[in-house]
Coordinates of N, CA and C in Angstrom, one line a residue:
M1 N 10.4 -2.7 2.9 CA 10.0 -2.6 1.7 C 10.7 -0.6 1.6
T2 N 10.9 -1.7 0.0 CA 11.2 -0.3 -1.0 C 10.8 1.3 -0.7
R3 N 11.5 1.5 -0.8 CA 10.1 3.1 -1.4 C 10.5 3.1 -3.0
L4 N 10.2 4.8 -2.8 CA 9.1 4.1 -5.0 C 10.0 6.3 -4.8
G5 N 9.8 5.9 -5.7 CA 10.2 7.4 -6.7 C 9.3 8.4 -7.3
D6 N 9.2 9.3 -7.7 CA 8.1 9.5 -7.7 C 7.2 9.4 -9.5
L7 N 7.9 8.0 -10.5 CA 7.6 8.3 -11.0 C 6.6 7.2 -11.1
E8 N 7.6 6.3 -9.7 CA 6.6 4.8 -9.6 C 5.8 5.0 -8.7
R9 N 5.6 6.3 -7.7 CA 4.5 6.3 -7.4 C 2.9 6.6 -8.3
A10 N 3.4 7.3 -8.9 CA 2.1 7.3 -9.5 C 1.0 6.6 -10.6
V11 N 3.2 5.8 -10.5 CA 2.2 5.1 -11.2 C 1.7 3.5 -10.4
M12 N 1.5 4.1 -9.2 CA 1.7 3.1 -8.5 C -0.4 3.3 -7.6
D13 N 0.5 5.6 -8.2 CA -1.2 5.5 -7.6 C -3.0 5.0 -8.4
V14 N -1.9 5.0 -9.9 CA -3.2 4.8 -10.5 C -3.6 3.6 -10.8
L15 N -2.6 1.8 -10.2 CA -2.8 0.6 -9.5 C -3.4 0.8 -8.4
W16 N -4.0 1.3 -6.9 CA -4.2 1.4 -6.2 C -5.8 2.4 -7.3
D17 N -5.5 3.5 -7.4 CA -6.8 4.2 -7.0 C -7.6 3.4 -8.8
V18 N -7.6 2.9 -9.4 CA -8.0 1.9 -10.8 C -7.9 0.8 -10.5
V19 N -7.4 -0.1 -10.0 CA -7.7 -1.9 -10.2 C -8.2 -2.4 -8.6
P20 N -9.5 -2.1 -8.7 CA -10.3 -3.0 -7.6 C -9.0 -4.1 -7.3
G21 N -9.8 -5.1 -5.3 CA -8.6 -6.2 -5.7 C -9.7 -7.0 -6.4
T22 N -11.1 -7.4 -7.2 CA -11.4 -8.1 -7.2 C -10.5 -7.7 -9.3
S23 N -10.3 -7.5 -9.6 CA -9.7 -7.2 -11.4 C -8.3 -8.1 -11.6
D24 N -9.2 -8.2 -12.6 CA -7.6 -8.4 -13.1 C -6.0 -7.9 -13.7
G25 N -6.5 -6.7 -13.8 CA -5.5 -5.6 -13.3 C -6.2 -5.2 -14.7
V26 N -4.4 -4.1 -15.5 CA -5.0 -3.4 -16.7 C -3.2 -3.7 -16.7
T27 N -3.4 -2.9 -18.2 CA -2.4 -3.1 -19.8 C -1.3 -1.4 -18.9
V28 N -0.5 -2.3 -19.8 CA 0.8 -1.5 -19.5 C -0.8 0.5 -20.4
R29 N -0.6 0.1 -21.3 CA -1.5 1.2 -22.0 C -2.6 1.5 -21.6
E30 N -3.2 1.0 -20.2 CA -4.4 2.3 -20.4 C -3.5 2.8 -18.9
V31 N -2.3 2.3 -18.2 CA -1.5 3.0 -16.8 C -0.9 4.2 -17.8
A32 N -0.6 4.4 -18.9 CA -0.3 4.9 -19.3 C -1.8 6.4 -20.0
D33 N -2.4 5.5 -19.7 CA -3.1 6.6 -20.7 C -3.8 7.0 -19.3
A34 N -3.8 6.6 -18.5 CA -4.2 6.3 -16.8 C -3.3 8.4 -16.1
L35 N -2.4 7.9 -16.4 CA -1.4 9.1 -16.7 C -1.1 10.5 -17.8
D36 N -2.1 10.8 -18.6 CA -1.8 11.7 -19.5 C -1.4 12.7 -19.2
G37 N -1.4 13.0 -18.5 CA -0.5 14.9 -18.2 C 0.6 14.8 -17.8
R38 N 1.1 13.6 -18.0 CA 2.8 13.2 -17.3 C 3.2 13.0 -19.1
E39 N 2.8 12.8 -19.9 CA 3.5 13.0 -21.3 C 4.3 11.8 -21.4
L40 N 4.4 10.6 -20.7 CA 6.0 9.5 -21.3 C 5.2 8.4 -21.8
A41 N 6.2 8.2 -22.5 CA 6.3 6.9 -23.6 C 5.8 6.4 -23.5
Y42 N 5.5 4.9 -24.0 CA 4.7 3.5 -24.0 C 5.4 3.2 -23.1
T43 N 6.5 3.1 -23.8 CA 8.4 1.9 -23.1 C 8.5 2.3 -21.5
T44 N 8.4 4.1 -21.1 CA 9.1 3.6 -20.4 C 8.4 3.3 -19.4
V45 N 6.7 3.5 -19.3 CA 5.7 3.4 -18.2 C 5.8 1.9 -18.0
M46 N 6.1 0.4 -19.8 CA 6.8 -0.1 -19.6 C 7.8 -0.7 -17.8
T47 N 8.5 -0.2 -18.6 CA 10.3 0.2 -17.8 C 9.3 0.1 -16.6
V48 N 8.8 0.9 -16.1 CA 9.0 1.3 -14.7 C 7.3 0.0 -13.7
L49 N 6.4 -0.6 -14.9 CA 6.0 -1.4 -14.3 C 6.8 -2.5 -13.7
D50 N 7.2 -2.6 -15.1 CA 8.2 -4.1 -15.2 C 9.7 -3.8 -13.6
R51 N 10.1 -2.5 -13.5 CA 10.6 -2.9 -12.4 C 10.1 -3.0 -11.3
L52 N 8.8 -2.0 -11.0 CA 7.9 -2.2 -10.0 C 8.3 -4.1 -10.0
A53 N 6.9 -4.9 -10.5 CA 7.3 -6.0 -10.9 C 8.4 -6.9 -10.0
G54 N 9.9 -6.7 -10.1 CA 11.2 -7.0 -10.3 C 11.3 -6.7 -7.9
K55 N 10.6 -5.4 -8.1 CA 11.1 -5.1 -6.9 C 9.2 -5.8 -5.3
G56 N 8.6 -6.6 -6.6 CA 7.3 -7.1 -5.1 C 6.0 -6.2 -4.9
M57 N 6.6 -4.7 -6.1 CA 5.2 -3.9 -5.6 C 3.9 -4.1 -6.5
V58 N 4.4 -4.9 -7.6 CA 3.2 -5.4 -8.4 C 2.8 -6.9 -8.8
Q59 N 1.9 -7.5 -9.1 CA 1.6 -8.7 -10.3 C 1.5 -9.0 -11.3
R60 N 1.6 -9.5 -12.0 CA 1.6 -9.5 -13.1 C 0.9 -10.8 -13.6
E61 N 0.2 -10.5 -14.7 CA 0.0 -11.7 -15.6 C 0.1 -11.9 -17.1
R62 N 0.2 -12.4 -17.4 CA 0.5 -13.0 -18.7 C -0.9 -13.0 -19.9
E63 N -1.6 -11.8 -20.8 CA -2.3 -11.6 -21.5 C -2.5 -12.3 -22.5
G64 N -2.8 -12.5 -23.6 CA -1.6 -13.1 -25.0 C -0.4 -12.6 -25.4
R65 N 0.2 -11.1 -25.5 CA 1.4 -11.1 -25.0 C 1.8 -9.7 -24.6
A66 N 0.6 -9.2 -23.1 CA 0.4 -8.2 -23.3 C 0.4 -8.8 -21.5
W67 N 1.1 -8.4 -20.6 CA 0.7 -8.9 -19.1 C 0.0 -6.8 -18.3
R68 N -0.1 -7.7 -17.8 CA -1.5 -7.5 -16.9 C -1.2 -6.7 -15.2
Y69 N -1.2 -6.0 -15.3 CA -0.6 -5.7 -13.9 C -1.6 -5.2 -12.1
R70 N -0.8 -5.8 -11.5 CA -2.3 -5.5 -10.5 C -1.3 -5.1 -8.7
P71 N -1.8 -4.5 -8.2 CA -0.4 -4.4 -6.8 C -1.4 -5.7 -5.9
A72 N 0.7 -6.0 -5.7 CA 0.1 -6.5 -4.9 C 0.2 -6.1 -3.6
A73 N 0.0 -5.2 -2.4 CA -0.8 -5.3 -1.5 C -1.7 -3.9 -1.3
S74 N -2.6 -4.1 -0.6 CA -3.4 -2.2 -0.5 C -2.7 -0.7 -0.4
R75 N -2.9 0.5 -0.3 CA -1.7 1.4 -0.4 C -1.9 0.4 1.2
E76 N -2.7 1.4 2.0 CA -2.4 1.1 3.2 C -1.9 0.5 4.0
A77 N -1.2 -0.6 3.3 CA -0.5 -2.1 3.0 C 0.8 -1.8 3.6
H78 N 1.6 -1.0 2.2 CA 2.4 0.3 1.7 C 2.8 0.5 2.8
I79 N 1.8 1.3 3.0 CA 2.3 3.5 3.7 C 2.6 2.5 6.0
A80 N 1.9 1.1 5.7 CA 1.9 1.1 7.1 C 3.5 0.2 7.4
Q81 N 3.7 -0.4 6.2 CA 5.1 -0.8 5.9 C 6.4 -0.1 6.0
L82 N 5.9 1.3 5.6 CA 6.8 2.5 5.6 C 7.0 2.9 6.7
M83 N 5.6 3.4 7.8 CA 5.9 3.0 9.1 C 6.5 1.9 9.2
L84 N 6.4 1.1 10.0 CA 7.4 0.4 9.9 C 9.0 0.1 10.0
D85 N 9.3 0.3 8.2 CA 10.4 0.4 8.3 C 11.1 1.6 9.2
A86 N 10.9 2.9 8.9 CA 11.3 3.9 9.2 C 11.3 3.9 10.7
L87 N 10.5 2.7 12.5 CA 10.6 2.7 13.5 C 12.4 1.7 13.1
D88 N 12.5 0.9 12.2 CA 13.8 -0.1 12.5 C 15.2 1.5 12.4
L89 N 14.7 2.0 12.0 CA 15.7 2.7 11.5 C 17.7 3.5 12.7
G90 N 16.5 3.0 13.5 CA 17.3 3.4 14.7 C 17.2 4.0 16.2
G91 N 17.3 4.1 17.3 CA 17.2 5.0 17.8 C 16.2 4.0 18.8
S92 N 15.3 4.2 19.1 CA 13.9 3.9 20.3 C 13.1 3.9 19.4
R93 N 12.9 3.4 19.4 CA 10.7 2.5 18.7 C 9.7 3.0 19.7
D94 N 10.1 3.2 21.5 CA 9.4 3.6 21.9 C 9.1 4.1 21.3
A95 N 10.4 5.9 21.8 CA 10.3 7.5 21.5 C 9.9 7.3 20.0
A96 N 9.9 7.0 19.4 CA 10.1 7.5 17.9 C 7.8 7.0 18.3
L97 N 7.1 6.2 18.5 CA 6.2 5.7 18.8 C 5.7 6.3 19.8
V98 N 5.6 6.6 20.9 CA 5.5 8.0 21.5 C 5.0 8.8 20.7
R99 N 6.3 10.2 20.4 CA 6.3 11.1 19.5 C 5.4 10.9 18.6
F100 N 4.9 9.9 17.8 CA 3.5 9.9 16.9 C 3.0 9.8 16.8
A101 N 2.7 9.7 18.1 CA 1.0 9.6 19.1 C 0.8 11.0 19.5
R102 N 1.4 11.3 19.7 CA 1.8 13.0 20.8 C 1.8 14.1 18.9
S103 N 2.3 13.7 18.4 CA 1.6 14.3 16.5 C 0.4 14.0 16.4
V104 N -0.4 12.7 16.4 CA -1.7 12.2 15.9 C -2.9 13.4 16.0
T105 N -3.8 13.8 15.1 CA -5.1 14.1 15.7 C -5.8 13.6 16.9
G106 N -6.5 14.3 17.5 CA -8.3 14.2 18.7 C -8.6 12.9 17.2
T107 N -9.2 12.5 16.5 CA -9.2 12.2 15.7 C -8.5 10.1 15.1
E108 N -7.4 11.3 14.8 CA -6.6 9.5 14.3 C -6.1 9.0 15.3
A109 N -6.0 9.0 16.7 CA -5.7 9.7 17.5 C -7.0 8.0 18.3
E110 N -8.3 8.0 17.9 CA -9.5 7.5 18.4 C -9.0 6.0 17.4
V111 N -8.4 6.7 16.2 CA -8.4 5.8 15.7 C -7.8 5.1 16.0
L112 N -6.4 4.8 16.3 CA -5.7 4.0 16.7 C -6.2 3.6 18.0
R113 N -6.7 3.7 19.2 CA -7.3 3.5 20.3 C -8.0 2.3 19.6
A114 N -8.5 2.5 18.6 CA -9.4 0.9 18.1 C -9.4 0.4 17.8
A115 N -8.0 0.0 17.0 CA -7.3 -1.1 16.3 C -6.6 -1.4 17.4
L116 N -5.7 -1.0 18.3 CA -5.2 -1.1 18.7 C -6.1 -2.4 20.3
G117 N -7.7 -1.9 20.6 CA -8.5 -2.5 21.4 C -9.2 -4.0 20.4
S118 N -9.5 -3.3 19.1 CA -9.6 -4.6 18.0 C -8.9 -5.9 18.5
E119 N -7.3 -5.0 18.8 CA -6.4 -6.3 18.5 C -6.1 -7.4 19.6
A120 N -6.4 -6.3 20.6 CA -6.6 -7.3 22.4 C -8.2 -7.3 22.4
G121 N -8.7 -8.5 21.4 CA -9.4 -8.9 21.5 C -10.9 -8.3 22.2
L122 N -10.7 -6.9 22.4 CA -11.9 -6.0 22.6 C -13.4 -5.9 21.0
T123 N -14.5 -5.8 21.9 CA -16.0 -6.0 21.0 C -16.6 -5.4 21.1
G124 N -17.3 -5.9 20.9 CA -19.0 -4.5 20.4 C -18.9 -3.1 21.7
A125 N -19.6 -2.9 22.5 CA -19.9 -0.7 22.4 C -18.8 -0.7 23.1
D126 N -17.8 -1.7 23.5 CA -16.2 -1.0 24.4 C -15.8 0.5 24.0
S127 N -15.8 0.8 24.2 CA -14.9 2.0 24.2 C -13.6 2.3 23.4
S128 N -12.8 1.6 23.6 CA -11.0 1.5 23.0 C -11.7 0.4 22.0
G129 N -12.9 0.2 21.6 CA -11.8 -0.9 20.6 C -14.2 -1.3 19.6
G130 N -13.8 -2.0 19.2 CA -15.5 -2.0 18.9 C -15.6 -1.8 17.0
R131 N -17.1 -0.7 16.6 CA -17.4 -0.6 15.5 C -15.9 -0.3 14.7
A132 N -15.2 0.8 15.3 CA -14.3 1.6 14.1 C -12.7 0.4 14.5
G133 N -12.7 0.2 15.4 CA -11.3 -1.0 14.8 C -12.0 -1.6 14.1
A134 N -12.7 -2.9 13.6 CA -13.5 -3.9 13.2 C -13.5 -3.0 11.5
E135 N -14.1 -1.9 11.6 CA -13.3 -0.8 9.6 C -12.3 -0.4 9.8
L136 N -10.8 -0.2 10.3 CA -9.9 -0.6 9.7 C -9.3 -1.7 9.4
T137 N -9.8 -3.0 10.6 CA -9.3 -4.1 10.1 C -10.5 -4.1 8.5
D138 N -11.2 -4.1 7.8 CA -11.6 -4.1 6.8 C -11.0 -3.6 5.6
R139 N -10.5 -2.2 5.9 CA -9.3 -1.4 5.3 C -8.3 -2.7 4.9
V140 N -7.5 -3.6 5.2 CA -7.0 -3.5 4.8 C -6.9 -4.5 4.5
D141 N -6.2 -3.9 2.8 CA -6.3 -6.0 1.3 C -6.1 -6.8 1.7
G142 N -7.3 -7.5 2.0 CA -6.2 -8.5 1.2 C -5.2 -9.3 2.3
P143 N -3.9 -10.5 2.0 CA -3.3 -11.5 2.9 C -1.9 -10.3 3.0
A144 N -1.6 -9.8 2.0 CA -0.1 -8.4 2.0 C -0.4 -7.8 3.0
G145 N -1.6 -7.6 4.0 CA -2.3 -6.3 4.8 C -2.0 -6.6 5.9
R146 N -2.4 -8.7 6.1 CA -3.0 -8.9 7.1 C -1.3 -9.4 7.3
R147 N 0.1 -10.1 6.3 CA 0.9 -10.4 7.0 C 1.6 -9.2 7.3
A148 N 1.8 -7.4 6.9 CA 1.8 -6.9 7.5 C 1.4 -6.8 9.0
A149 N -0.3 -6.3 9.6 CA -0.1 -7.0 11.0 C 0.1 -7.4 11.1
D150 N 0.5 -9.0 11.3 CA 0.9 -9.3 11.4 C 2.7 -9.4 12.0
E151 N 3.3 -9.1 11.0 CA 4.6 -8.7 11.4 C 4.7 -8.3 12.6
A152 N 3.9 -7.1 13.0 CA 4.1 -5.7 13.6 C 3.3 -6.5 14.8
A153 N 2.9 -6.8 15.4 CA 2.3 -7.2 16.2 C 3.5 -8.4 16.7
E154 N 4.7 -8.6 16.1 CA 5.8 -9.7 15.8 C 6.3 -8.9 16.9
R155 N 7.0 -7.9 16.4 CA 7.5 -6.7 16.7 C 7.7 -6.0 18.7

C-alpha cells in the first residue's frame, strides 16, 4: 500500500471523516472547503484527488461534469495494511511482532487478544475473545477491510 504525503493524508482525512460508508462521496469543492485552513487552489485539490484515484486510495464516480470521491477503504484498513507492509521490510517478522506486542498498552493488548480470539473462533463470554473481538471486527469497513484481514491471515 502506498504511503501518503502530507497533503494526500490531509485529503484522505477529510474523506474518512466526512464521507460515511453509505455516502455517494464528495466533490473537489467540498474537499477544498473542508481544508479551509490550508488555502489551497481548487486545481491543487483536484490534482491530489486524481492522484489518489490513480493509487487506488479513492473511488470516483462521474456526476454531471464533476466527480464524486469516496475512500476506497477505511482508515483502519489503510493503517493495518501499512503495518503489514512494514513487517515485510525485512528481518524477522516474528521479532518485529513481539517487539510491537511488548510496546502496546494494557488496553491495546486486550484489544489484540480479543481480535486474535475472535479469529480463532472463540465467542461469548470467553475471556480471550467475545464482544470486544466482535466490536473490533465491526470497525473494519467493507470488503477492503476484510481483504486486508484475509491477506494477513494467509501470511
